Coordinates of C-alpha atoms in Angstrom, one line a residue:
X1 CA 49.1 -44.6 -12.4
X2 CA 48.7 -42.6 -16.0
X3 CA 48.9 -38.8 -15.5
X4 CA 45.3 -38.4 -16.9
X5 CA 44.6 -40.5 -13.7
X6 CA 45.5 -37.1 -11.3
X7 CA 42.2 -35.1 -13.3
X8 CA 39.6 -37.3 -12.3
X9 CA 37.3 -36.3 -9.5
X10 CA 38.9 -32.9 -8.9
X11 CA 35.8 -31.2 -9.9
X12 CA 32.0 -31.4 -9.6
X13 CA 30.3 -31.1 -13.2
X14 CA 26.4 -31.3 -13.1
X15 CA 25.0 -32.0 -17.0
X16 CA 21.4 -31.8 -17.9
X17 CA 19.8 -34.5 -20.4
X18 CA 17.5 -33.8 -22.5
X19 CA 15.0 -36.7 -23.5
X20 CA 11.7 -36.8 -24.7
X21 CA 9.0 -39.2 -23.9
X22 CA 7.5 -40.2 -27.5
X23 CA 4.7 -42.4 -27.5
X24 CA 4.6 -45.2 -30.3
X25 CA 2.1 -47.8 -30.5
X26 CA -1.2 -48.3 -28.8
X27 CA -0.2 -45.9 -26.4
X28 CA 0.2 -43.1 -29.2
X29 CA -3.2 -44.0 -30.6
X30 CA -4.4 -44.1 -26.8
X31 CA -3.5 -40.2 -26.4
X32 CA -4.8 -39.3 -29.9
X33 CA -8.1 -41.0 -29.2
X34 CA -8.8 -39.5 -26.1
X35 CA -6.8 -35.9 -26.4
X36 CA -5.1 -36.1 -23.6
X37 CA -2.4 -33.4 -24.4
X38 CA -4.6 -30.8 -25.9
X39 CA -7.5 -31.5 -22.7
X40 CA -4.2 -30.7 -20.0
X41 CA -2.7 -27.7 -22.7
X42 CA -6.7 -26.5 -22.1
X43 CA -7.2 -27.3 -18.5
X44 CA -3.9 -25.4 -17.4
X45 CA -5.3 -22.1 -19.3
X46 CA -8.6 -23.0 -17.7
X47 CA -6.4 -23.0 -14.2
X48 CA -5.3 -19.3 -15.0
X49 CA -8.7 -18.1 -15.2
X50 CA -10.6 -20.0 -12.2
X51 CA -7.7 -18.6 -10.2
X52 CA -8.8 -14.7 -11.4
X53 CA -12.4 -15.6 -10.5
X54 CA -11.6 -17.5 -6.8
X55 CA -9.0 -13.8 -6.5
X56 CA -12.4 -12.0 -7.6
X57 CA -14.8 -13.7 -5.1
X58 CA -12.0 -13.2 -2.2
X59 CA -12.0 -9.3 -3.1
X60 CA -15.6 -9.2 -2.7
X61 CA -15.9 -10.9 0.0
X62 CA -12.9 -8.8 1.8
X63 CA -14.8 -5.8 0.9
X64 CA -17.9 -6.7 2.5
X65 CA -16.2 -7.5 5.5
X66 CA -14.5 -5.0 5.8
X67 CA -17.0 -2.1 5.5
X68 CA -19.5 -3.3 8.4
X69 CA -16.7 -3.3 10.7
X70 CA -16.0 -1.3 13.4
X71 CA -12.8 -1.4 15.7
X72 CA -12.9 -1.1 19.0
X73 CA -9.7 -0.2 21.7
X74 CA -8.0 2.3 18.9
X75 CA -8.0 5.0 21.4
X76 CA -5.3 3.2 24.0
X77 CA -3.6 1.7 20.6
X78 CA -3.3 6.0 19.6
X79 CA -2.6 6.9 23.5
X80 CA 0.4 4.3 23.5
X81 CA 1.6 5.8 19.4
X82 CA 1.8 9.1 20.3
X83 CA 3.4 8.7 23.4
X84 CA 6.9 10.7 23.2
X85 CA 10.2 8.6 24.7
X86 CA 8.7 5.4 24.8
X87 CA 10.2 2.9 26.9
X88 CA 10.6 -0.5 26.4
X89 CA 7.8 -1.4 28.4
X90 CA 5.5 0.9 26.1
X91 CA 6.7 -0.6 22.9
X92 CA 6.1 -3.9 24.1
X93 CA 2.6 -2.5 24.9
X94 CA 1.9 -1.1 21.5
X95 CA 2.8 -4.3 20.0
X96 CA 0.1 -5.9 22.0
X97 CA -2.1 -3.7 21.2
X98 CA -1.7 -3.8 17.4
X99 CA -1.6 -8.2 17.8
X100 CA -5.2 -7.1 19.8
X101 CA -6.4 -5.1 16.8
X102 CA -5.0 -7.7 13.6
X103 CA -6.8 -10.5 15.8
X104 CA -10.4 -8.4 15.8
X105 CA -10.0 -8.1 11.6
X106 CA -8.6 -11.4 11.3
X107 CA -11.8 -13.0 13.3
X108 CA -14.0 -11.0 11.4
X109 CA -12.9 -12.4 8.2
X110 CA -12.3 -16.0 9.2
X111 CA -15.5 -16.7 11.7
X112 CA -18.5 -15.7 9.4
X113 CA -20.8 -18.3 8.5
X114 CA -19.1 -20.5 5.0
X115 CA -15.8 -18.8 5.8
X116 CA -13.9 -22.2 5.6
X117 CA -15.7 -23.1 2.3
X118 CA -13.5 -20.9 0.4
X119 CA -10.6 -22.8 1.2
X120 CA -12.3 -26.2 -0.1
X121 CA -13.8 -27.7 -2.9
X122 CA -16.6 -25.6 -2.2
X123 CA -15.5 -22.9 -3.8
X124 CA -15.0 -24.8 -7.2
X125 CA -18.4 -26.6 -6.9
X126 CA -20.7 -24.4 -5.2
X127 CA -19.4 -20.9 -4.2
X128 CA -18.2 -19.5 -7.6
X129 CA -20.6 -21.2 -9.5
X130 CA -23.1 -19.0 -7.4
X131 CA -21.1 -16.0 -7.4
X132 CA -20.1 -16.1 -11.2
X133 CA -22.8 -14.4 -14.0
X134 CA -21.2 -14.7 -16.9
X135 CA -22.1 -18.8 -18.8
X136 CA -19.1 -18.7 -19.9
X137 CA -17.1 -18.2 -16.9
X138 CA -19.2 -20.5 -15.0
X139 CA -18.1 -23.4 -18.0
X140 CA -14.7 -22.7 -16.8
X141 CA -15.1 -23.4 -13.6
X142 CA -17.2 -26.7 -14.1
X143 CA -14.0 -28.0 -15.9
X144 CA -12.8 -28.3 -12.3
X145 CA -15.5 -30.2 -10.5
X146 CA -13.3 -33.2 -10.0
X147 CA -9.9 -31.6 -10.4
X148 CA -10.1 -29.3 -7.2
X149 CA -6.3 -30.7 -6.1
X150 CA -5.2 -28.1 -9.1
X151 CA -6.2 -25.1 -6.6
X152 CA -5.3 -26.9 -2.6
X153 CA -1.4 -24.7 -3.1
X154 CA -3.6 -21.6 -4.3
X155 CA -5.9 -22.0 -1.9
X156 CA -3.5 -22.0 1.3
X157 CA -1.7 -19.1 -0.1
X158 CA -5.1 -17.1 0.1
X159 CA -5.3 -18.2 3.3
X160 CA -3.0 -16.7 5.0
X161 CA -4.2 -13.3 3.9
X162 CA -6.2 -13.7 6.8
X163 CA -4.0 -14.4 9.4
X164 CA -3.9 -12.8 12.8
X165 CA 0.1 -13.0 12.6
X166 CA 2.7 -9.9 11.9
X167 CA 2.6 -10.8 8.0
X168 CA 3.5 -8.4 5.8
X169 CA 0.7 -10.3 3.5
X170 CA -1.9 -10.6 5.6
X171 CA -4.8 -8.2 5.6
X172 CA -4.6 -7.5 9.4
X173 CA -1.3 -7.1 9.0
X174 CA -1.9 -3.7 6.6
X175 CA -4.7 -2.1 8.2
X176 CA -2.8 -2.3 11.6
X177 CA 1.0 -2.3 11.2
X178 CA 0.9 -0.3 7.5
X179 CA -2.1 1.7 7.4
X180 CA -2.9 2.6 10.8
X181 CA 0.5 4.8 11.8
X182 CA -0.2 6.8 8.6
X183 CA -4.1 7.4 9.5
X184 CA -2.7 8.6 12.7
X185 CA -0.1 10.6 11.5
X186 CA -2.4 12.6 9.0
X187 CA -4.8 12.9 12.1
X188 CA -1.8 14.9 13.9
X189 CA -0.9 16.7 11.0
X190 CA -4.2 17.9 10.0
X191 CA -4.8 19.8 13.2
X192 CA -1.9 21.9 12.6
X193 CA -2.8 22.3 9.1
X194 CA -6.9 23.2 10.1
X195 CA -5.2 25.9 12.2
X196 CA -3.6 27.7 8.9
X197 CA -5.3 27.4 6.1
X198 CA -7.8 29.4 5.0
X199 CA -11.9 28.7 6.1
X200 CA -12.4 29.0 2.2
X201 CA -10.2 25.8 1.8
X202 CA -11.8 23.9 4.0
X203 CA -15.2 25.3 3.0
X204 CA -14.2 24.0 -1.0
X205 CA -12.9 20.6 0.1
X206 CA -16.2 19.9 2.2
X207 CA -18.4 20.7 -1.1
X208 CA -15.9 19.2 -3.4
X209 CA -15.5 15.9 -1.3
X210 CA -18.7 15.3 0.8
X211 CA -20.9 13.4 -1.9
X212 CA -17.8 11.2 -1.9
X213 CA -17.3 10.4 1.5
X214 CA -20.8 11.2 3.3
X215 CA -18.9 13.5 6.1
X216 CA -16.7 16.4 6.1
X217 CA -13.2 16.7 5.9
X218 CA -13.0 17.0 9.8
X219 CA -14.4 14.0 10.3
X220 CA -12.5 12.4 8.2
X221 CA -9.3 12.8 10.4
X222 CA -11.2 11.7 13.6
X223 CA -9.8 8.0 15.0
X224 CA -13.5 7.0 14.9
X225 CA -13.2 7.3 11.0
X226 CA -10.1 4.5 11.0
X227 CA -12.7 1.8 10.8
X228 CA -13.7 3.4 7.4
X229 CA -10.5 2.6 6.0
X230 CA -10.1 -0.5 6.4
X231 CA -12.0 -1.9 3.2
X232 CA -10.0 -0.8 -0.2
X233 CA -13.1 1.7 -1.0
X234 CA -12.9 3.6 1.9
X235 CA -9.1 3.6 0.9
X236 CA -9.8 4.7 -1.9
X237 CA -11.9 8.0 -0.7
X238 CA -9.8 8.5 2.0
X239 CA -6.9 8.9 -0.6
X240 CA -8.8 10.9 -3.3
X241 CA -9.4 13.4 -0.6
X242 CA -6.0 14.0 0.3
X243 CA -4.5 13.6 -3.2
X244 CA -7.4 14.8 -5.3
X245 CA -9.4 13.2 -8.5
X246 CA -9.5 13.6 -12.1
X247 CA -13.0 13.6 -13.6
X248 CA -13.7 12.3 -17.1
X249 CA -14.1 16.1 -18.7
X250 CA -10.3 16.5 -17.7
X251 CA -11.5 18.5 -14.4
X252 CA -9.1 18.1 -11.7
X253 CA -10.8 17.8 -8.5
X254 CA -8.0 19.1 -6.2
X255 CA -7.0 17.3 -2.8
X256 CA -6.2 18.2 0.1
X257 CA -2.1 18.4 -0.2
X258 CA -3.1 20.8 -3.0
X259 CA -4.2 23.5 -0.6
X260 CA -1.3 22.5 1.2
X261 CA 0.8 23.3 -1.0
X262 CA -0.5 26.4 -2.1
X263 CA -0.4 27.9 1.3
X264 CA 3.2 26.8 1.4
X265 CA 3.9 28.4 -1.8
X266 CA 2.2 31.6 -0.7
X267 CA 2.4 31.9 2.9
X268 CA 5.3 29.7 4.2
X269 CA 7.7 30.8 1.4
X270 CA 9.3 33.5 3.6
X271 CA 8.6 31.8 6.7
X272 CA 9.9 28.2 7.2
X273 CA 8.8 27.5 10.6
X274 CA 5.0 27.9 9.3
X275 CA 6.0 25.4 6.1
X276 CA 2.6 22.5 6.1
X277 CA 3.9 19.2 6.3
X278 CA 2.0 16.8 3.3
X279 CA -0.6 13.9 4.1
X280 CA 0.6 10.6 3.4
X281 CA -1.9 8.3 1.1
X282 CA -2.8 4.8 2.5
X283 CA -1.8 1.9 1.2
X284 CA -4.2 -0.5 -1.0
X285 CA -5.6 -3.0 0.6
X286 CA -4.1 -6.7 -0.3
X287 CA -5.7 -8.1 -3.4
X288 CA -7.3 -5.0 -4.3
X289 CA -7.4 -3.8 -8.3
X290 CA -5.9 -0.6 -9.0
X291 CA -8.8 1.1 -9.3
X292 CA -9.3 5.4 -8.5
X293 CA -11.8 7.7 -9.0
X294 CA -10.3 9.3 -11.4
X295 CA -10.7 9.4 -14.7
X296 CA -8.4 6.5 -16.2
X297 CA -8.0 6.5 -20.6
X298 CA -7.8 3.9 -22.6
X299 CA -5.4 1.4 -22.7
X300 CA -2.7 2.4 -25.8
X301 CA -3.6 0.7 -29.3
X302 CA 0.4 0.1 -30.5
X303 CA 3.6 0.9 -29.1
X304 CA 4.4 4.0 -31.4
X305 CA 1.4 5.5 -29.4
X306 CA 2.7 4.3 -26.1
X307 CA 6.0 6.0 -26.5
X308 CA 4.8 9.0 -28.6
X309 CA 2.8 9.8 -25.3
X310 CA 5.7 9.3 -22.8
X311 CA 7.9 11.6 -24.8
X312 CA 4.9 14.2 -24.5
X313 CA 4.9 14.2 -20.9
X314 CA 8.5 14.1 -21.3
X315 CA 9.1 17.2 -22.6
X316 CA 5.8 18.7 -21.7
X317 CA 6.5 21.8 -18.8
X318 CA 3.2 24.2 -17.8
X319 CA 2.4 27.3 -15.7
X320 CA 3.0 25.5 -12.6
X321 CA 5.3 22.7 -13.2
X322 CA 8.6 21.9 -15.5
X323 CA 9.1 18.8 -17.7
X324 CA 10.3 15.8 -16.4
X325 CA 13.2 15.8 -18.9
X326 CA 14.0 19.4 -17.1
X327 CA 13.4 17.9 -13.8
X328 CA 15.3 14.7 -14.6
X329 CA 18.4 17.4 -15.5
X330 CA 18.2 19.1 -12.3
X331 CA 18.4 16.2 -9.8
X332 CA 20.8 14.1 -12.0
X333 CA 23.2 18.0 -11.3
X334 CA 22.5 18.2 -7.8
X335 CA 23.7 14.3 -7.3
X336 CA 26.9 14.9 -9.1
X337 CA 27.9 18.1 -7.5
X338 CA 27.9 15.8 -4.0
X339 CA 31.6 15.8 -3.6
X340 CA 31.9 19.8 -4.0
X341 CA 29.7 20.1 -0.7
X342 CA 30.5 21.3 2.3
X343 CA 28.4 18.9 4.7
X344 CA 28.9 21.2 7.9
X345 CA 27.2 24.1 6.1
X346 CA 23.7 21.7 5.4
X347 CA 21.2 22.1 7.5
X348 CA 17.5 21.2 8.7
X349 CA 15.2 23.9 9.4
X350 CA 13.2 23.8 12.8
X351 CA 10.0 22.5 12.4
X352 CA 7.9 19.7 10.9
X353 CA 11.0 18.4 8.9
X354 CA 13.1 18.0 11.9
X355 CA 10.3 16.0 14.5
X356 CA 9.3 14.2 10.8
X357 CA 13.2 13.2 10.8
X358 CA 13.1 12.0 14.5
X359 CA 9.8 10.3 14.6
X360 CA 11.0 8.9 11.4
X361 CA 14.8 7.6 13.1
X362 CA 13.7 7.0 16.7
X363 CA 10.5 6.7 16.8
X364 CA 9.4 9.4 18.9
X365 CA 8.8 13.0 17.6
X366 CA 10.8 15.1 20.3
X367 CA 13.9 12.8 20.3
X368 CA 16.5 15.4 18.1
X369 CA 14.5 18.2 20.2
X370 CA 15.4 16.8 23.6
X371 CA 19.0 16.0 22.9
X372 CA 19.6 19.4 21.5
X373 CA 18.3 20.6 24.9
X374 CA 20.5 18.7 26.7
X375 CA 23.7 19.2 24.7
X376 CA 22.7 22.9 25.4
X377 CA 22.7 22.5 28.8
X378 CA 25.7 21.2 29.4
X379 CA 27.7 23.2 27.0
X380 CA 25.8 26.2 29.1
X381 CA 25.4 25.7 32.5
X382 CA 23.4 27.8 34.6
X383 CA 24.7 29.6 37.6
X384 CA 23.6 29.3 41.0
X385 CA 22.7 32.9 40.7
X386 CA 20.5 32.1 37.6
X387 CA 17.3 30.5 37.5
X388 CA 15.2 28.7 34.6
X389 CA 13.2 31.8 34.0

């Protein structure tokens, strides 16, 4: 045996060739005579765009859906959420109920009349061309008419959009399991906060935000208003009212965590226990363009623009609010200065942060509450002459 023998096979090595298929030939003159590479090199940018116009018709036809429907059993689903201590037995319940709520969305979607089509070649030969106004866009999807294969991966991933299953992907999925505990949460929240802030809040938020929504803010917290938040519009109001709108003068419409915060900064500043806990936005519906009310500029001409404008804001402090490069300065302190802290001497304040925390950890707003009770108890027993009074 040679010793170079012992260094073979000791080690996988994987190699990639590089060849190139070059035609010569009849078969050269073949492809320049019909344009074979320059009709796929234009078909696959063709692909690109039929796919934004099948992702437009789904988005409008999610939207219609959407708005003309109305849940029903969301009263036992908000029974079962609010529920403190749930068992077992109750979770499994609440999960059953949410499967009962994703399968009413995902029925609506999936069982109107030409449902199926989008999913076939109808939507290449007889949906979009229907759907489409612009000539030119319509051109682009007759390049298709016999090459609907292209879109058959495309078209099961839409699919399953609008599946009944837990999918985080799935529009059942975040109406119910994403959107829904939020809604209900704000609903909660917003009866505290109705009790303490002022009438005049309330009053400016119903004249600021009814031509918007069609209702008042009230109404907007009601469970019966859930099914007006299921399409990405009524998102979208639902949102603007809690987080406010810009208008197009520069006029900032303010929202609903605005007053909140105000009556924080002016009323629960000395007194924690009466601090406002904030609303939570919804999330966007699947598929949906990031579209708001507000006012949205124009889209940056260069780069030197793009970055001159981010060092604005940078640097830029006002009345009410310091610069993110201050900002930035202040967190990236308080991080560093971890190790110097004495952990035992942190606390929570009683209140919305601490059943926030719980609800948050255990899933049930009374949990920390309940144990401190109990861990009082025992290190203070009563005596028999004592009573609970």
């Amino acid at each position: 045996m040679k010793k170079i023998d012992r260094f073979i096979n000791c080690y996988p090595l994987s190699k990639t060739l590089r060849f190139s298929l070059i035609p010569i030939g009849k078969t050269e003159d073949n492809f320049n005579a019909k344009m074979m590479l320059e009709e796929d090199e234009k078909r696959a940018e063709s692909y690109e765009k039929v796919k934004e116009y099948i992702d437009r018709y789904h988005k409008s036809y999610i939207e219609s859906v959407l708005s003309a429907l109305t849940l029903s059993d969301l009263d036992s689903y908000a029974e079962l959420y609010y529920k403190s201590g749930k068992s077992d037995a109750d979770k499994d319940k609440l999960n059953k109920a949410e499967e009962t709520l994703r399968k009413q969305i995902s029925k609506a979607l999936t069982e109107t009349e030409g449902s199926t089509a989008m999913f076939s070649a109808d939507i290449i030969k007889k949906i979009l061309p229907e759907f489409l106004t612009d000539k030119e866009e319509k051109a682009v999807v007759a390049e298709f008419d016999s090459f609907y294969t292209y879109f058959i991966g495309f078209a099961e991933n839409r699919k399953n959009m609008y599946s009944k299953e837990a999918k985080a992907s799935a529009i059942p999925y975040r109406c119910i399991n994403d959107n829904l505990p939020k809604f209900l949460d704000n609903a909660k929240s917003f009866n505290l906060i109705k009790a303490m802030i002022t009438q005049d809040s309330l009053n400016k938020l119903n004249e600021d935000f009814i031509g918007l929504t069609g209702t008042t803010v009230e109404c907007i917290f009601e469970l019966k208003y859930f099914s007006s938040v299921l399409s990405q519009s009524g998102i979208d109001k639902y949102n603007e009212v809690i987080g406010g709108y810009t208008c197009s003068d520069g006029t900032k419409v303010q929202g609903l965590n605005e007053h909140i915060n105000l009556y924080n900064q002016q009323v629960a500043k000395e007194d924690k226990s009466k601090h406002l806990p904030l609303l939570k936005p919804l999330f966007k519906q699947i598929l949906s363009d990031k579209d708001s009310v507000s006012f949205i500029p124009e889209k940056f001409s260069s780069d030197d623009e793009l970055l001159q404008t981010v060092n604005t804001f940078y640097k830029c402090s006002t009345a009410d609010t310091e610069s993110a490069e201050i900002t930035i300065e202040k967190i990236r302190a308080l991080f560093s200065e971890f190790d110097s802290y004495d952990t035992n001497a942190i606390y929570v304040s009683n209140g919305i942060a601490v059943t926030e925390i719980s609800n948050a950890v255990f899933g049930s707003w009374n949990t920390i509450s309940d144990g401190w009770n109990a861990e009082y108890s025992i290190a203070h027993p009563l005596n028999k002459n004592q009573n609970l009074e």
